[in-house]
Amino acid sequence: MKRIAARVLLPLAVAGALSGLAGGVASADPLPGLPTGGPGVWLIPGLDLGGLLGPTVPVPTDVLAPIYGIITPIS
């Protein structure tokens, strides 16, 4: 019974410790010279292209809105 508990609890403890070490909040200051405002769109950590790609964020919602309007009353 001790071996079963060890096989279950040990990986859970290791996963909890690793997630505690790796967890955190990422933040970055905007790059000078790029347009500010709009949603954050990260290409790689530290490179925010939200000012350039921000207008493309609502496109999927706008394209699928008519389909959603048709499917909702049917369901």
PDB file of N, CA and C in Angstrom:
ATOM      1  N   MET A   1       0.820  -1.188   0.000  1.00  0.00           N
ATOM      2  CA  MET A   1       0.000   0.000   0.000  1.00  0.00           C
ATOM      3  C   MET A   1       0.867   1.255   0.000  1.00  0.00           C
ATOM      4  N   LYS A   2       2.021   1.175   0.679  1.00  0.00           N
ATOM      5  CA  LYS A   2       2.914   2.322   0.726  1.00  0.00           C
ATOM      6  C   LYS A   2       3.497   2.616  -0.656  1.00  0.00           C
ATOM      7  N   ARG A   3       3.763   1.557  -1.417  1.00  0.00           N
ATOM      8  CA  ARG A   3       4.347   1.752  -2.751  1.00  0.00           C
ATOM      9  C   ARG A   3       3.341   2.416  -3.687  1.00  0.00           C
ATOM     10  N   ILE A   4       2.077   2.040  -3.561  1.00  0.00           N
ATOM     11  CA  ILE A   4       1.046   2.650  -4.406  1.00  0.00           C
ATOM     12  C   ILE A   4       0.913   4.127  -4.075  1.00  0.00           C
ATOM     13  N   ALA A   5       0.892   4.426  -2.784  1.00  0.00           N
ATOM     14  CA  ALA A   5       0.797   5.832  -2.377  1.00  0.00           C
ATOM     15  C   ALA A   5       2.016   6.611  -2.844  1.00  0.00           C
ATOM     16  N   ALA A   6       3.193   6.019  -2.774  1.00  0.00           N
ATOM     17  CA  ALA A   6       4.403   6.697  -3.216  1.00  0.00           C
ATOM     18  C   ALA A   6       4.382   6.920  -4.726  1.00  0.00           C
ATOM     19  N   ARG A   7       3.873   5.951  -5.471  1.00  0.00           N
ATOM     20  CA  ARG A   7       3.805   6.086  -6.930  1.00  0.00           C
ATOM     21  C   ARG A   7       2.826   7.161  -7.351  1.00  0.00           C
ATOM     22  N   VAL A   8       1.823   7.416  -6.547  1.00  0.00           N
ATOM     23  CA  VAL A   8       0.838   8.446  -6.872  1.00  0.00           C
ATOM     24  C   VAL A   8       1.273   9.808  -6.351  1.00  0.00           C
ATOM     25  N   LEU A   9       1.714   9.861  -5.112  1.00  0.00           N
ATOM     26  CA  LEU A   9       1.999  11.141  -4.480  1.00  0.00           C
ATOM     27  C   LEU A   9       3.317  11.762  -4.932  1.00  0.00           C
ATOM     28  N   LEU A  10       4.306  10.970  -5.222  1.00  0.00           N
ATOM     29  CA  LEU A  10       5.597  11.516  -5.627  1.00  0.00           C
ATOM     30  C   LEU A  10       5.507  12.298  -6.941  1.00  0.00           C
ATOM     31  N   PRO A  11       4.899  11.751  -7.996  1.00  0.00           N
ATOM     32  CA  PRO A  11       4.767  12.561  -9.218  1.00  0.00           C
ATOM     33  C   PRO A  11       3.913  13.814  -9.022  1.00  0.00           C
ATOM     34  N   LEU A  12       2.878  13.714  -8.182  1.00  0.00           N
ATOM     35  CA  LEU A  12       2.067  14.896  -7.914  1.00  0.00           C
ATOM     36  C   LEU A  12       2.868  15.974  -7.188  1.00  0.00           C
ATOM     37  N   ALA A  13       3.696  15.568  -6.247  1.00  0.00           N
ATOM     38  CA  ALA A  13       4.525  16.532  -5.529  1.00  0.00           C
ATOM     39  C   ALA A  13       5.557  17.166  -6.450  1.00  0.00           C
ATOM     40  N   VAL A  14       6.163  16.370  -7.320  1.00  0.00           N
ATOM     41  CA  VAL A  14       7.145  16.908  -8.262  1.00  0.00           C
ATOM     42  C   VAL A  14       6.480  17.870  -9.241  1.00  0.00           C
ATOM     43  N   ALA A  15       5.320  17.505  -9.757  1.00  0.00           N
ATOM     44  CA  ALA A  15       4.609  18.379 -10.687  1.00  0.00           C
ATOM     45  C   ALA A  15       4.202  19.682 -10.004  1.00  0.00           C
ATOM     46  N   GLY A  16       3.754  19.600  -8.755  1.00  0.00           N
ATOM     47  CA  GLY A  16       3.398  20.813  -8.019  1.00  0.00           C
ATOM     48  C   GLY A  16       4.593  21.711  -7.784  1.00  0.00           C
ATOM     49  N   ALA A  17       5.722  21.120  -7.454  1.00  0.00           N
ATOM     50  CA  ALA A  17       6.928  21.925  -7.220  1.00  0.00           C
ATOM     51  C   ALA A  17       7.408  22.577  -8.510  1.00  0.00           C
ATOM     52  N   LEU A  18       7.393  21.829  -9.610  1.00  0.00           N
ATOM     53  CA  LEU A  18       7.840  22.398 -10.878  1.00  0.00           C
ATOM     54  C   LEU A  18       6.902  23.484 -11.381  1.00  0.00           C
ATOM     55  N   SER A  19       5.609  23.306 -11.198  1.00  0.00           N
ATOM     56  CA  SER A  19       4.685  24.349 -11.637  1.00  0.00           C
ATOM     57  C   SER A  19       4.807  25.584 -10.758  1.00  0.00           C
ATOM     58  N   GLY A  20       5.145  25.391  -9.505  1.00  0.00           N
ATOM     59  CA  GLY A  20       5.374  26.546  -8.636  1.00  0.00           C
ATOM     60  C   GLY A  20       6.626  27.310  -9.018  1.00  0.00           C
ATOM     61  N   LEU A  21       7.646  26.595  -9.487  1.00  0.00           N
ATOM     62  CA  LEU A  21       8.874  27.259  -9.919  1.00  0.00           C
ATOM     63  C   LEU A  21       8.699  27.948 -11.262  1.00  0.00           C
ATOM     64  N   ALA A  22       7.949  27.341 -12.163  1.00  0.00           N
ATOM     65  CA  ALA A  22       7.817  27.872 -13.514  1.00  0.00           C
ATOM     66  C   ALA A  22       6.682  28.882 -13.636  1.00  0.00           C
ATOM     67  N   GLY A  23       5.770  28.896 -12.700  1.00  0.00           N
ATOM     68  CA  GLY A  23       4.618  29.780 -12.798  1.00  0.00           C
ATOM     69  C   GLY A  23       4.992  31.224 -12.548  1.00  0.00           C
ATOM     70  N   GLY A  24       4.192  32.110 -13.081  1.00  0.00           N
ATOM     71  CA  GLY A  24       4.426  33.528 -12.889  1.00  0.00           C
ATOM     72  C   GLY A  24       3.678  34.331 -13.931  1.00  0.00           C
ATOM     73  N   VAL A  25       3.754  35.626 -13.792  1.00  0.00           N
ATOM     74  CA  VAL A  25       3.071  36.518 -14.704  1.00  0.00           C
ATOM     75  C   VAL A  25       4.101  37.136 -15.625  1.00  0.00           C
ATOM     76  N   ALA A  26       3.862  37.035 -16.923  1.00  0.00           N
ATOM     77  CA  ALA A  26       4.778  37.623 -17.900  1.00  0.00           C
ATOM     78  C   ALA A  26       4.326  39.048 -18.193  1.00  0.00           C
ATOM     79  N   SER A  27       5.268  39.930 -18.291  1.00  0.00           N
ATOM     80  CA  SER A  27       4.955  41.302 -18.661  1.00  0.00           C
ATOM     81  C   SER A  27       6.123  41.874 -19.440  1.00  0.00           C
ATOM     82  N   ALA A  28       5.823  42.845 -20.245  1.00  0.00           N
ATOM     83  CA  ALA A  28       6.863  43.493 -21.024  1.00  0.00           C
ATOM     84  C   ALA A  28       6.425  44.915 -21.321  1.00  0.00           C
ATOM     85  N   ASP A  29       7.375  45.795 -21.409  1.00  0.00           N
ATOM     86  CA  ASP A  29       7.084  47.172 -21.789  1.00  0.00           C
ATOM     87  C   ASP A  29       6.956  47.238 -23.305  1.00  0.00           C
ATOM     88  N   PRO A  30       6.089  48.125 -23.799  1.00  0.00           N
ATOM     89  CA  PRO A  30       5.968  48.226 -25.251  1.00  0.00           C
ATOM     90  C   PRO A  30       7.261  48.758 -25.866  1.00  0.00           C
ATOM     91  N   LEU A  31       7.536  48.309 -27.073  1.00  0.00           N
ATOM     92  CA  LEU A  31       8.730  48.762 -27.767  1.00  0.00           C
ATOM     93  C   LEU A  31       8.561  50.193 -28.239  1.00  0.00           C
ATOM     94  N   PRO A  32       9.594  51.002 -28.121  1.00  0.00           N
ATOM     95  CA  PRO A  32       9.471  52.374 -28.604  1.00  0.00           C
ATOM     96  C   PRO A  32       9.368  52.393 -30.128  1.00  0.00           C
ATOM     97  N   GLY A  33       8.538  53.283 -30.629  1.00  0.00           N
ATOM     98  CA  GLY A  33       8.384  53.421 -32.065  1.00  0.00           C
ATOM     99  C   GLY A  33       7.240  52.623 -32.648  1.00  0.00           C
ATOM    100  N   LEU A  34       6.733  51.620 -31.926  1.00  0.00           N
ATOM    101  CA  LEU A  34       5.600  50.853 -32.420  1.00  0.00           C
ATOM    102  C   LEU A  34       4.312  51.488 -31.919  1.00  0.00           C
ATOM    103  N   PRO A  35       3.250  51.385 -32.692  1.00  0.00           N
ATOM    104  CA  PRO A  35       1.972  51.918 -32.230  1.00  0.00           C
ATOM    105  C   PRO A  35       1.524  51.209 -30.962  1.00  0.00           C
ATOM    106  N   THR A  36       0.954  51.957 -30.048  1.00  0.00           N
ATOM    107  CA  THR A  36       0.489  51.363 -28.795  1.00  0.00           C
ATOM    108  C   THR A  36      -1.018  51.243 -28.827  1.00  0.00           C
ATOM    109  N   GLY A  37      -1.539  50.534 -27.869  1.00  0.00           N
ATOM    110  CA  GLY A  37      -2.976  50.331 -27.777  1.00  0.00           C
ATOM    111  C   GLY A  37      -3.369  49.049 -28.485  1.00  0.00           C
ATOM    112  N   GLY A  38      -4.573  48.612 -28.236  1.00  0.00           N
ATOM    113  CA  GLY A  38      -5.041  47.378 -28.847  1.00  0.00           C
ATOM    114  C   GLY A  38      -4.591  46.181 -28.030  1.00  0.00           C
ATOM    115  N   PRO A  39      -5.020  45.006 -28.454  1.00  0.00           N
ATOM    116  CA  PRO A  39      -4.665  43.795 -27.715  1.00  0.00           C
ATOM    117  C   PRO A  39      -3.205  43.431 -27.900  1.00  0.00           C
ATOM    118  N   GLY A  40      -2.685  42.690 -26.953  1.00  0.00           N
ATOM    119  CA  GLY A  40      -1.315  42.232 -27.066  1.00  0.00           C
ATOM    120  C   GLY A  40      -1.249  40.982 -27.934  1.00  0.00           C
ATOM    121  N   VAL A  41      -0.458  41.036 -28.981  1.00  0.00           N
ATOM    122  CA  VAL A  41      -0.239  39.889 -29.850  1.00  0.00           C
ATOM    123  C   VAL A  41       1.252  39.638 -29.818  1.00  0.00           C
ATOM    124  N   TRP A  42       1.640  38.523 -29.192  1.00  0.00           N
ATOM    125  CA  TRP A  42       3.061  38.252 -28.983  1.00  0.00           C
ATOM    126  C   TRP A  42       3.584  37.340 -30.077  1.00  0.00           C
ATOM    127  N   LEU A  43       4.591  37.792 -30.808  1.00  0.00           N
ATOM    128  CA  LEU A  43       5.259  36.966 -31.797  1.00  0.00           C
ATOM    129  C   LEU A  43       6.219  36.015 -31.095  1.00  0.00           C
ATOM    130  N   ILE A  44       7.085  36.563 -30.275  1.00  0.00           N
ATOM    131  CA  ILE A  44       7.973  35.828 -29.389  1.00  0.00           C
ATOM    132  C   ILE A  44       7.989  36.604 -28.082  1.00  0.00           C
ATOM    133  N   PRO A  45       8.409  35.994 -26.982  1.00  0.00           N
ATOM    134  CA  PRO A  45       8.438  36.739 -25.725  1.00  0.00           C
ATOM    135  C   PRO A  45       9.269  38.007 -25.857  1.00  0.00           C
ATOM    136  N   GLY A  46       8.659  39.125 -25.527  1.00  0.00           N
ATOM    137  CA  GLY A  46       9.340  40.403 -25.579  1.00  0.00           C
ATOM    138  C   GLY A  46       9.081  41.186 -26.847  1.00  0.00           C
ATOM    139  N   LEU A  47       8.410  40.602 -27.832  1.00  0.00           N
ATOM    140  CA  LEU A  47       8.119  41.291 -29.084  1.00  0.00           C
ATOM    141  C   LEU A  47       6.611  41.328 -29.270  1.00  0.00           C
ATOM    142  N   ASP A  48       6.012  42.454 -28.892  1.00  0.00           N
ATOM    143  CA  ASP A  48       4.573  42.626 -28.949  1.00  0.00           C
ATOM    144  C   ASP A  48       4.214  43.298 -30.271  1.00  0.00           C
ATOM    145  N   LEU A  49       3.434  42.608 -31.065  1.00  0.00           N
ATOM    146  CA  LEU A  49       2.982  43.159 -32.342  1.00  0.00           C
ATOM    147  C   LEU A  49       1.502  43.535 -32.291  1.00  0.00           C
ATOM    148  N   GLY A  50       0.985  43.785 -31.103  1.00  0.00           N
ATOM    149  CA  GLY A  50      -0.432  44.105 -30.942  1.00  0.00           C
ATOM    150  C   GLY A  50      -0.851  45.338 -31.690  1.00  0.00           C
ATOM    151  N   GLY A  51       0.015  46.351 -31.751  1.00  0.00           N
ATOM    152  CA  GLY A  51      -0.343  47.564 -32.474  1.00  0.00           C
ATOM    153  C   GLY A  51      -0.452  47.338 -33.968  1.00  0.00           C
ATOM    154  N   LEU A  52       0.324  46.406 -34.485  1.00  0.00           N
ATOM    155  CA  LEU A  52       0.290  46.127 -35.917  1.00  0.00           C
ATOM    156  C   LEU A  52      -0.764  45.089 -36.290  1.00  0.00           C
ATOM    157  N   LEU A  53      -0.902  44.052 -35.465  1.00  0.00           N
ATOM    158  CA  LEU A  53      -1.833  42.963 -35.764  1.00  0.00           C
ATOM    159  C   LEU A  53      -3.165  43.104 -35.052  1.00  0.00           C
ATOM    160  N   GLY A  54      -3.337  44.128 -34.230  1.00  0.00           N
ATOM    161  CA  GLY A  54      -4.568  44.320 -33.475  1.00  0.00           C
ATOM    162  C   GLY A  54      -5.832  44.343 -34.308  1.00  0.00           C
ATOM    163  N   PRO A  55      -5.824  45.009 -35.464  1.00  0.00           N
ATOM    164  CA  PRO A  55      -7.054  45.019 -36.273  1.00  0.00           C
ATOM    165  C   PRO A  55      -7.457  43.653 -36.808  1.00  0.00           C
ATOM    166  N   THR A  56      -6.554  42.683 -36.839  1.00  0.00           N
ATOM    167  CA  THR A  56      -6.902  41.356 -37.346  1.00  0.00           C
ATOM    168  C   THR A  56      -7.530  40.461 -36.286  1.00  0.00           C
ATOM    169  N   VAL A  57      -7.503  40.857 -35.028  1.00  0.00           N
ATOM    170  CA  VAL A  57      -8.017  40.007 -33.946  1.00  0.00           C
ATOM    171  C   VAL A  57      -9.523  39.751 -34.076  1.00  0.00           C
ATOM    172  N   PRO A  58     -10.383  40.738 -34.371  1.00  0.00           N
ATOM    173  CA  PRO A  58     -11.821  40.439 -34.444  1.00  0.00           C
ATOM    174  C   PRO A  58     -12.275  39.807 -35.757  1.00  0.00           C
ATOM    175  N   VAL A  59     -11.390  39.567 -36.705  1.00  0.00           N
ATOM    176  CA  VAL A  59     -11.785  39.037 -38.011  1.00  0.00           C
ATOM    177  C   VAL A  59     -12.493  37.690 -37.909  1.00  0.00           C
ATOM    178  N   PRO A  60     -11.969  36.693 -37.164  1.00  0.00           N
ATOM    179  CA  PRO A  60     -12.698  35.412 -37.095  1.00  0.00           C
ATOM    180  C   PRO A  60     -14.100  35.558 -36.518  1.00  0.00           C
ATOM    181  N   THR A  61     -14.263  36.409 -35.537  1.00  0.00           N
ATOM    182  CA  THR A  61     -15.585  36.619 -34.949  1.00  0.00           C
ATOM    183  C   THR A  61     -16.525  37.264 -35.950  1.00  0.00           C
ATOM    184  N   ASP A  62     -16.033  38.233 -36.696  1.00  0.00           N
ATOM    185  CA  ASP A  62     -16.871  38.904 -37.683  1.00  0.00           C
ATOM    186  C   ASP A  62     -17.255  37.968 -38.827  1.00  0.00           C
ATOM    187  N   VAL A  63     -16.338  37.099 -39.228  1.00  0.00           N
ATOM    188  CA  VAL A  63     -16.609  36.177 -40.331  1.00  0.00           C
ATOM    189  C   VAL A  63     -17.625  35.111 -39.914  1.00  0.00           C
ATOM    190  N   LEU A  64     -17.527  34.634 -38.663  1.00  0.00           N
ATOM    191  CA  LEU A  64     -18.402  33.560 -38.208  1.00  0.00           C
ATOM    192  C   LEU A  64     -19.721  34.044 -37.617  1.00  0.00           C
ATOM    193  N   ALA A  65     -19.918  35.346 -37.484  1.00  0.00           N
ATOM    194  CA  ALA A  65     -21.143  35.880 -36.877  1.00  0.00           C
ATOM    195  C   ALA A  65     -22.396  35.464 -37.641  1.00  0.00           C
ATOM    196  N   PRO A  66     -22.434  35.524 -38.978  1.00  0.00           N
ATOM    197  CA  PRO A  66     -23.657  35.081 -39.665  1.00  0.00           C
ATOM    198  C   PRO A  66     -23.954  33.594 -39.460  1.00  0.00           C
ATOM    199  N   ILE A  67     -22.928  32.776 -39.437  1.00  0.00           N
ATOM    200  CA  ILE A  67     -23.130  31.342 -39.221  1.00  0.00           C
ATOM    201  C   ILE A  67     -23.655  31.092 -37.819  1.00  0.00           C
ATOM    202  N   TYR A  68     -23.117  31.808 -36.843  1.00  0.00           N
ATOM    203  CA  TYR A  68     -23.587  31.677 -35.465  1.00  0.00           C
ATOM    204  C   TYR A  68     -25.049  32.098 -35.366  1.00  0.00           C
ATOM    205  N   GLY A  69     -25.405  33.156 -36.093  1.00  0.00           N
ATOM    206  CA  GLY A  69     -26.793  33.617 -36.084  1.00  0.00           C
ATOM    207  C   GLY A  69     -27.753  32.589 -36.657  1.00  0.00           C
ATOM    208  N   ILE A  70     -27.308  31.778 -37.607  1.00  0.00           N
ATOM    209  CA  ILE A  70     -28.143  30.735 -38.192  1.00  0.00           C
ATOM    210  C   ILE A  70     -28.222  29.516 -37.274  1.00  0.00           C
ATOM    211  N   ILE A  71     -27.095  29.127 -36.691  1.00  0.00           N
ATOM    212  CA  ILE A  71     -27.038  27.901 -35.891  1.00  0.00           C
ATOM    213  C   ILE A  71     -27.743  28.067 -34.547  1.00  0.00           C
ATOM    214  N   THR A  72     -27.668  29.233 -33.940  1.00  0.00           N
ATOM    215  CA  THR A  72     -28.224  29.439 -32.603  1.00  0.00           C
ATOM    216  C   THR A  72     -29.722  29.157 -32.543  1.00  0.00           C
ATOM    217  N   PRO A  73     -30.557  29.681 -33.442  1.00  0.00           N
ATOM    218  CA  PRO A  73     -31.990  29.356 -33.345  1.00  0.00           C
ATOM    219  C   PRO A  73     -32.284  27.884 -33.617  1.00  0.00           C
ATOM    220  N   ILE A  74     -31.466  27.235 -34.442  1.00  0.00           N
ATOM    221  CA  ILE A  74     -31.695  25.827 -34.749  1.00  0.00           C
ATOM    222  C   ILE A  74     -31.443  24.952 -33.531  1.00  0.00           C
ATOM    223  N   SER A  75     -30.386  25.284 -32.789  1.00  0.00           N
ATOM    224  CA  SER A  75     -30.056  24.460 -31.631  1.00  0.00           C
ATOM    225  C   SER A  75     -30.968  24.796 -30.485  1.00  0.00           C
TER     226      SER A  75
END
